[in-house]
Short mmCIF file of C-alpha atoms in Angstrom, two decimals:
data_model
loop_
_atom_site.label_atom_id
_atom_site.label_comp_id
_atom_site.label_asym_id
_atom_site.label_seq_id
_atom_site.Cartn_x
_atom_site.Cartn_y
_atom_site.Cartn_z
CA MET A 1145 46.92 100.59 122.81
CA ALA A 1146 43.37 100.14 121.79
CA LYS A 1147 40.52 99.98 124.43
CA SER A 1148 38.80 96.70 125.32
CA LYS A 1149 36.66 95.13 122.80
CA ARG A 1150 34.60 92.93 125.10
CA LYS A 1151 31.35 91.94 123.61
CA ARG A 1152 28.76 89.10 123.21
CA ARG A 1153 28.88 87.29 120.03
CA ALA A 1154 25.86 85.86 118.10
CA ASP A 1155 26.66 82.20 119.22
CA GLY A 1156 26.29 83.55 122.88
CA ARG A 1157 30.05 83.49 123.83
CA TYR A 1158 32.01 86.59 125.12
CA GLN A 1159 35.06 87.81 123.50
CA ASP A 1160 37.92 90.27 124.37
CA TYR A 1161 41.48 90.57 123.56
CA VAL A 1162 44.91 90.92 125.37
CA PHE A 1163 47.55 93.20 123.77
CA LEU A 1164 50.76 91.28 123.32
CA GLY A 1165 53.02 93.83 121.62
CA TYR A 1166 53.60 94.88 118.15
CA ASN A 1167 54.29 92.81 114.92
CA PRO A 1168 57.20 93.24 112.79
CA ASP A 1169 55.13 95.53 110.51
CA GLY A 1170 54.15 97.85 113.28
CA THR A 1171 50.60 96.64 113.73
CA GLU A 1172 49.21 95.54 117.22
CA ASN A 1173 49.55 91.90 118.05
CA ARG A 1174 46.34 90.91 119.81
CA LYS A 1175 45.33 87.60 121.28
CA TRP A 1176 41.45 86.96 121.21
CA VAL A 1177 40.00 85.11 124.07
CA TYR A 1178 36.56 83.45 124.08
CA ALA A 1179 34.47 82.11 126.82
CA ARG A 1180 30.80 81.12 127.69
CA SER A 1181 30.58 83.61 130.46
CA GLU A 1182 32.25 86.81 131.49
CA LYS A 1183 33.63 85.05 134.51
CA GLU A 1184 35.18 82.45 132.54
CA LEU A 1185 36.35 85.14 130.37
CA ASP A 1186 38.10 87.14 133.10
CA GLN A 1187 39.73 83.97 134.29
CA LYS A 1188 41.22 83.16 130.85
CA ILE A 1189 42.42 86.73 130.45
CA LEU A 1190 44.07 86.52 133.82
CA ASN A 1191 45.68 83.12 133.18
CA LEU A 1192 47.12 84.63 129.83
CA LYS A 1193 48.44 87.76 131.56
CA LEU A 1194 50.15 85.57 134.21
CA ALA A 1195 51.73 83.36 131.62
CA MET A 1196 53.08 86.46 129.87
CA ALA A 1197 54.35 87.85 133.05
CA LYS A 1198 56.31 84.53 133.59
CA ASN A 1199 57.48 84.44 129.88
CA GLU A 1200 55.46 81.22 129.39
CA TYR A 1201 52.94 82.54 126.88
CA LEU A 1202 53.43 81.07 123.37
CA GLU A 1203 51.52 82.25 120.18
CA GLU A 1204 49.91 79.29 118.61
CA THR A 1205 51.74 78.65 115.41
CA ASN A 1206 52.81 75.93 113.01
CA MET A 1207 55.36 78.31 111.44
CA THR A 1208 58.38 76.53 110.21
CA VAL A 1209 62.13 77.87 110.61
CA LYS A 1210 62.18 78.60 106.80
CA GLN A 1211 58.87 80.60 107.13
CA TRP A 1212 60.03 82.60 110.04
CA ALA A 1213 63.54 83.18 108.50
CA GLU A 1214 61.94 84.66 105.35
CA LEU A 1215 59.42 86.87 107.42
CA TRP A 1216 62.40 87.97 109.87
CA LEU A 1217 64.73 88.78 107.01
CA GLU A 1218 62.05 90.96 105.21
CA ASN A 1219 61.02 92.89 108.26
CA TYR A 1220 64.07 93.11 110.36
CA LYS A 1221 66.94 93.34 107.98
CA ALA A 1222 65.52 94.95 104.80
CA GLY A 1223 66.90 98.36 105.78
CA LYS A 1224 70.70 97.10 106.06
CA GLU A 1225 73.43 97.80 103.71
CA TYR A 1226 73.60 95.49 100.76
CA LYS A 1227 76.69 93.57 101.92
CA THR A 1228 75.26 93.06 105.43
CA TYR A 1229 71.99 92.10 103.95
CA LYS A 1230 73.56 89.61 101.75
CA MET A 1231 75.55 88.23 104.63
CA TYR A 1232 72.25 87.53 106.55
CA GLU A 1233 70.47 86.23 103.36
CA THR A 1234 73.26 83.70 102.50
CA THR A 1235 73.77 82.53 106.06
CA LEU A 1236 70.00 81.78 106.43
CA LYS A 1237 69.72 80.14 102.92
CA ASN A 1238 72.96 78.16 102.89
CA HIS A 1239 73.11 77.10 106.56
CA ILE A 1240 70.27 77.70 108.89
CA VAL A 1241 67.28 77.21 106.56
CA LYS A 1242 69.25 74.47 104.54
CA GLU A 1243 69.64 72.35 107.66
CA LEU A 1244 66.74 73.23 109.94
CA GLY A 1245 64.21 75.08 107.64
CA HIS A 1246 61.89 72.09 107.52
CA MET A 1247 61.41 71.84 111.38
CA LYS A 1248 58.73 73.72 113.36
CA LEU A 1249 60.05 76.91 114.92
CA THR A 1250 59.02 75.65 118.33
CA ASP A 1251 60.72 72.32 117.95
CA VAL A 1252 64.32 73.86 117.51
CA LYS A 1253 66.54 72.98 120.35
CA PRO A 1254 70.13 74.06 121.33
CA PHE A 1255 71.41 70.75 120.16
CA HIS A 1256 70.06 71.23 116.78
CA LEU A 1257 72.09 74.40 116.43
CA GLU A 1258 75.12 72.94 117.92
CA GLY A 1259 74.99 70.18 115.45
CA LEU A 1260 74.86 72.61 112.64
CA LEU A 1261 77.94 74.48 114.01
CA THR A 1262 79.70 71.23 114.49
CA LYS A 1263 79.07 70.10 111.00
CA ARG A 1264 80.28 73.48 109.44
CA LYS A 1265 83.21 73.48 111.81
CA LYS A 1266 84.37 70.06 110.23
CA GLU A 1267 84.12 71.74 106.95
CA GLY A 1268 86.65 74.36 108.04
CA LEU A 1269 84.23 77.28 107.56
CA THR A 1270 85.41 79.38 110.53
CA LYS A 1271 84.05 82.68 109.51
CA THR A 1272 80.75 81.06 108.59
CA LEU A 1273 80.47 79.66 112.16
CA ILE A 1274 80.38 83.32 113.55
CA ASN A 1275 77.76 84.38 111.04
CA ILE A 1276 75.71 81.43 111.88
CA ARG A 1277 75.84 82.08 115.53
CA MET A 1278 75.13 85.86 115.16
CA VAL A 1279 72.23 85.45 112.86
CA ALA A 1280 70.64 82.43 114.77
CA LYS A 1281 70.86 84.41 118.05
CA GLN A 1282 69.17 87.36 116.47
CA MET A 1283 66.51 85.51 114.56
CA PHE A 1284 65.49 83.30 117.44
CA GLU A 1285 65.37 86.33 120.01
CA ASP A 1286 63.09 88.19 117.81
CA ALA A 1287 60.82 84.99 117.64
CA VAL A 1288 60.83 85.16 121.51
CA GLU A 1289 59.80 88.78 121.37
CA ASN A 1290 57.05 87.85 119.06
CA ASN A 1291 55.86 85.11 121.53
CA TYR A 1292 56.65 82.35 119.16
CA LEU A 1293 59.22 80.96 121.58
CA ILE A 1294 59.63 80.89 125.44
CA LYS A 1295 63.49 80.61 125.19
CA ASN A 1296 66.23 81.46 122.70
CA PRO A 1297 67.76 78.12 121.67
CA ALA A 1298 70.86 80.11 120.44
CA ASN A 1299 71.49 81.89 123.54
CA LYS A 1300 74.33 79.50 124.78
CA LEU A 1301 76.01 78.97 121.42
CA GLU A 1302 79.70 79.97 121.92
CA PHE A 1303 81.80 81.98 119.65
CA PRO A 1304 84.37 79.83 117.65
CA THR A 1305 87.92 80.95 118.10
CA VAL A 1306 89.03 82.76 114.88
CA HIS A 1307 92.65 83.42 114.06
CA LYS A 1308 92.68 86.59 111.97
CA PRO A 1309 95.01 86.25 108.98
CA GLU A 1310 98.10 88.42 109.44
CA ARG A 1311 97.83 91.65 107.29
CA ARG A 1312 101.33 92.19 106.26
CA PRO A 1313 102.86 95.35 104.69
CA LEU A 1314 104.84 94.84 101.55
CA THR A 1315 108.49 93.88 102.08
CA ASP A 1316 111.49 96.30 101.11
CA LYS A 1317 112.12 93.97 98.06
CA GLU A 1318 108.44 94.13 97.01
CA ILE A 1319 108.21 97.84 97.32
CA GLN A 1320 111.32 98.06 95.05
CA ILE A 1321 109.60 96.03 92.58
CA VAL A 1322 106.50 98.25 92.59
CA LYS A 1323 108.89 101.12 91.84
CA ASN A 1324 110.61 99.30 89.10
CA ALA A 1325 107.52 98.01 87.34
CA LYS A 1326 106.70 99.20 83.89
CA PHE A 1327 103.22 100.27 84.61
CA THR A 1328 100.92 102.24 82.26
CA LEU A 1329 100.27 105.75 83.81
CA LYS A 1330 96.94 104.59 85.05
CA GLN A 1331 98.06 101.56 86.70
CA LYS A 1332 100.92 103.45 88.30
CA ALA A 1333 98.75 106.18 89.58
CA PHE A 1334 96.30 103.68 91.25
CA VAL A 1335 99.07 101.67 92.80
CA PHE A 1336 100.95 104.74 94.11
CA ILE A 1337 97.81 106.15 95.67
CA LEU A 1338 97.17 102.89 97.49
CA LEU A 1339 100.88 102.68 98.76
CA TYR A 1340 101.81 106.41 99.32
CA ALA A 1341 98.30 107.76 100.41
CA GLY A 1342 96.85 104.70 102.01
CA LEU A 1343 93.42 104.92 100.37
CA ARG A 1344 91.17 101.91 100.43
CA ARG A 1345 90.31 100.28 97.17
CA GLY A 1346 86.84 101.76 96.94
CA GLU A 1347 88.12 105.31 97.90
CA ALA A 1348 90.73 105.24 95.07
CA LEU A 1349 88.13 103.99 92.58
CA ALA A 1350 85.80 106.93 93.51
CA LEU A 1351 88.38 109.57 93.11
CA THR A 1352 87.64 112.48 90.70
CA LYS A 1353 89.98 114.94 89.23
CA ASN A 1354 88.51 117.70 91.51
CA ASP A 1355 89.53 115.58 94.58
CA ILE A 1356 93.29 116.05 93.61
CA ASP A 1357 94.61 119.47 94.82
CA LEU A 1358 98.05 119.84 93.30
CA GLU A 1359 98.40 123.28 94.58
CA LYS A 1360 97.82 122.33 98.30
CA ASP A 1361 99.16 118.90 97.73
CA ILE A 1362 96.11 117.26 99.03
CA ILE A 1363 93.77 114.39 98.12
CA ASN A 1364 90.27 114.85 99.33
CA VAL A 1365 88.76 111.53 100.33
CA ASN A 1366 84.94 111.91 100.45
CA LYS A 1367 83.53 108.96 98.47
CA THR A 1368 83.78 105.29 98.06
CA VAL A 1369 82.63 102.67 95.60
CA VAL A 1370 80.97 99.54 96.76
CA PHE A 1371 79.92 96.60 94.36
CA GLN A 1372 76.38 95.12 94.12
CA ASN A 1373 75.98 92.35 91.59
CA ASN A 1374 78.87 93.63 89.67
CA ARG A 1375 77.54 97.21 89.59
CA PRO A 1376 79.58 100.00 91.12
CA ILE A 1377 77.57 102.00 93.75
CA LEU A 1378 78.94 105.34 94.70
CA LYS A 1379 78.56 106.24 98.39
CA GLU A 1380 79.26 109.65 100.00
CA ILE A 1381 81.37 109.75 103.15
CA THR A 1382 79.64 112.22 105.50
CA LYS A 1383 81.51 114.72 107.70
CA THR A 1384 80.64 112.49 110.75
CA GLU A 1385 82.30 109.54 109.38
CA ALA A 1386 86.03 108.87 109.93
CA GLY A 1387 86.55 108.09 106.20
CA MET A 1388 86.23 111.59 105.13
CA ARG A 1389 89.74 113.05 105.31
CA GLN A 1390 92.38 115.07 103.61
CA VAL A 1391 95.54 112.97 102.72
CA PRO A 1392 98.81 114.72 101.99
CA ILE A 1393 100.44 114.06 98.56
CA ILE A 1394 104.01 113.38 99.35
CA GLN A 1395 106.95 113.96 96.97
CA ILE A 1396 107.13 110.61 95.46
CA LEU A 1397 103.50 110.52 94.61
CA LYS A 1398 103.14 114.08 93.17
CA PRO A 1399 104.79 113.84 89.76
CA VAL A 1400 102.98 110.61 89.19
CA LEU A 1401 99.60 112.26 89.69
CA GLU A 1402 100.71 115.51 87.82
CA GLU A 1403 101.57 113.32 84.72
CA TYR A 1404 98.57 111.24 84.94
CA LEU A 1405 96.06 114.07 85.38
CA LYS A 1406 97.21 115.51 82.01
CA LYS A 1407 95.95 112.25 80.44
CA VAL A 1408 92.54 111.95 82.20
CA LYS A 1409 89.73 112.66 79.98
CA TYR A 1410 86.75 111.94 82.07
CA MET A 1411 85.70 112.98 85.58
CA TYR A 1412 86.68 109.76 87.45
CA LEU A 1413 90.42 109.04 87.73
CA PHE A 1414 89.99 105.28 87.00
CA GLN A 1415 87.18 105.34 84.77
CA PRO A 1416 87.16 102.53 81.98
CA GLU A 1417 88.49 103.78 78.56
CA LYS A 1418 85.62 102.45 76.60
CA SER A 1419 82.76 103.24 78.87
CA ARG A 1420 81.55 106.25 80.98
CA GLY A 1421 81.16 106.05 84.76
CA LEU A 1422 82.91 103.83 87.25
CA MET A 1423 84.48 100.47 87.01
CA THR A 1424 82.26 97.36 87.52
CA GLU A 1425 83.50 94.82 89.70
CA SER A 1426 84.51 92.62 86.81
CA ALA A 1427 86.45 95.52 85.16
CA TYR A 1428 88.20 96.24 88.46
CA ARG A 1429 89.36 92.57 88.69
CA SER A 1430 90.68 92.55 85.12
CA PHE A 1431 92.52 95.91 85.92
CA TRP A 1432 94.12 94.57 89.05
CA ASN A 1433 95.07 91.37 87.38
CA THR A 1434 97.05 93.42 84.84
CA ILE A 1435 98.71 95.20 87.64
CA TRP A 1436 99.78 91.95 89.28
CA ARG A 1437 100.97 90.55 86.03
CA CYS A 1438 103.17 93.57 85.55
CA LEU A 1439 104.60 93.15 89.21
CA ASN A 1440 105.23 89.39 88.59
CA LYS A 1441 107.02 90.01 85.31
CA THR A 1442 109.23 92.63 87.09
CA ALA A 1443 109.91 90.18 89.87
CA GLY A 1444 111.15 87.60 87.30
CA GLY A 1445 108.14 85.52 86.94
CA ASN A 1446 105.91 84.76 84.14
CA HIS A 1447 102.65 82.91 83.58
CA LYS A 1448 104.11 79.59 84.73
CA VAL A 1449 106.44 81.08 87.41
CA ILE A 1450 105.15 83.16 90.24
CA ALA A 1451 107.66 85.42 91.59
CA PHE A 1452 105.44 88.18 93.19
CA ASP A 1453 102.98 87.02 95.89
CA LYS A 1454 99.53 86.61 94.08
CA GLU A 1455 97.71 86.88 97.56
CA ILE A 1456 98.89 90.53 97.91
CA THR A 1457 95.83 92.83 97.63
CA PRO A 1458 95.22 96.67 97.77
CA HIS A 1459 95.04 96.18 101.54
CA ASN A 1460 98.67 95.18 101.74
CA PHE A 1461 99.63 98.53 99.93
CA ARG A 1462 97.46 100.27 102.46
CA HIS A 1463 99.10 98.53 105.43
CA SER A 1464 102.54 99.47 103.97
CA TYR A 1465 101.24 103.08 104.17
CA ALA A 1466 100.40 102.60 107.86
CA THR A 1467 103.88 101.04 108.52
CA MET A 1468 105.48 104.13 106.80
CA LEU A 1469 103.47 106.47 109.02
CA TYR A 1470 104.80 104.55 112.05
CA TYR A 1471 108.48 104.74 111.08
CA ALA A 1472 108.01 108.27 110.22
CA GLY A 1473 107.05 109.14 113.69
CA VAL A 1474 103.49 109.94 113.00
CA ASP A 1475 101.53 109.62 116.29
CA VAL A 1476 98.59 107.40 116.61
CA LYS A 1477 95.88 109.96 116.38
CA GLN A 1478 97.13 111.65 113.34
CA ALA A 1479 97.72 108.13 111.73
CA GLN A 1480 94.09 107.30 112.57
CA TYR A 1481 92.92 110.43 110.67
CA LEU A 1482 95.11 109.76 107.72
CA LEU A 1483 94.14 106.18 107.58
CA GLY A 1484 90.40 106.79 108.02
CA HIS A 1485 90.05 104.44 110.94
CA ALA A 1486 86.89 104.88 112.90
CA SER A 1487 88.61 103.68 116.10
CA ALA A 1488 92.06 104.37 117.30
CA GLU A 1489 92.19 100.84 118.43
CA VAL A 1490 92.61 99.68 114.97
CA THR A 1491 95.58 101.91 114.21
CA LEU A 1492 97.02 101.20 117.77
CA GLU A 1493 96.99 97.56 116.85
CA ILE A 1494 99.13 98.03 113.87
CA TYR A 1495 101.48 100.41 115.84
CA THR A 1496 101.71 97.80 118.84
CA HIS A 1497 102.54 95.06 116.38
CA LEU A 1498 105.38 97.12 114.88
CA ASP A 1499 106.67 98.16 118.37
CA LYS A 1500 107.15 94.37 119.10
CA GLN A 1501 109.07 94.05 115.76
CA LYS A 1502 111.08 97.05 116.13
CA SER A 1503 112.48 96.39 119.63
CA ALA A 1504 112.38 92.86 120.92
CA PRO A 1505 112.94 92.18 124.45
CA THR A 1506 116.41 90.61 123.81
CA ASP A 1507 117.56 93.73 122.09
CA LYS A 1508 116.39 95.89 124.83
CA LEU A 1509 118.14 93.80 127.58
CA ASN A 1510 121.36 93.60 125.57
CA SER A 1511 121.30 97.42 125.14
CA TYR A 1512 120.70 97.94 128.84
CA VAL A 1513 123.56 95.62 129.94
CA ALA A 1514 125.93 97.00 127.53
CA SER A 1515 125.28 100.47 128.90
CA THR A 1516 125.74 99.49 132.62
#
């Protein structure tokens, strides 16, 4: 903190400042105080410090919600990962700034934010409600920290109840369709890696030939692909992250990989045929659509009739792998490692759900009574 800068100005007034904290850019936030005498200056400084101690001090500003949102996003969220940053940016632009951006920051009350949430709730945007509450709470809390507000108007906003969509595994019939589908080698390798190794979409797309060890029967998972504005971005998974792991190549998967690796000409397993490097997001969507069309045709559907669930995604295949681990007797900690879950709670949630399906209370009671 800098020393006092008390001095007498050319107009005869005395000046000094009070240190308020630091600005978002790291510079000192100073409040300059002016008075006709040193005694008056001392009193003004004392009043200011008392107001600060009671959290009643406000920085004089005409800043709008839009102006603060832009400043806050730039200084507080610029270092976030792309998808996270885009969530903040979209939530601000399409909701908070869109509805409240014209207001002075100091004029925003809890009922303004409640009204925004109520409006979005009527539109059925449940996930958006969570984002709005989270972003608003953070954004206005940082405004309080910078002395633009006394209280955070978003503090008492409640989280809306969200019912997570059930992530189901493939049915036995669907798995049989997968096995019978007339895939290309590339399509089959991708689908079987999802189903019989449990890799995430991005992890599968990031695989190179060197990641497949057919001698040790291991897939080394150490990279993933994320998309930014259609561009593929390769991210290394560090040793401290749960995603880095070695997944066993089981018997049904090995011959598929052996045959496919003989045909792979480039470094990445699922590199586009006509271009070097990783798949773009649009190329991936096209690739996945061809896989789904093949599955649908095998199931007896066509372009007019849907016989294979179109809502099925790579995650359903991965969930099937988790289900296989459970029924194979793999314990929770081992399953957590193989699935690359950061927390055992995620794995345990899957296992607990399967436990309930496997042995309903009625079945347990019947078995017990029959044995007595």
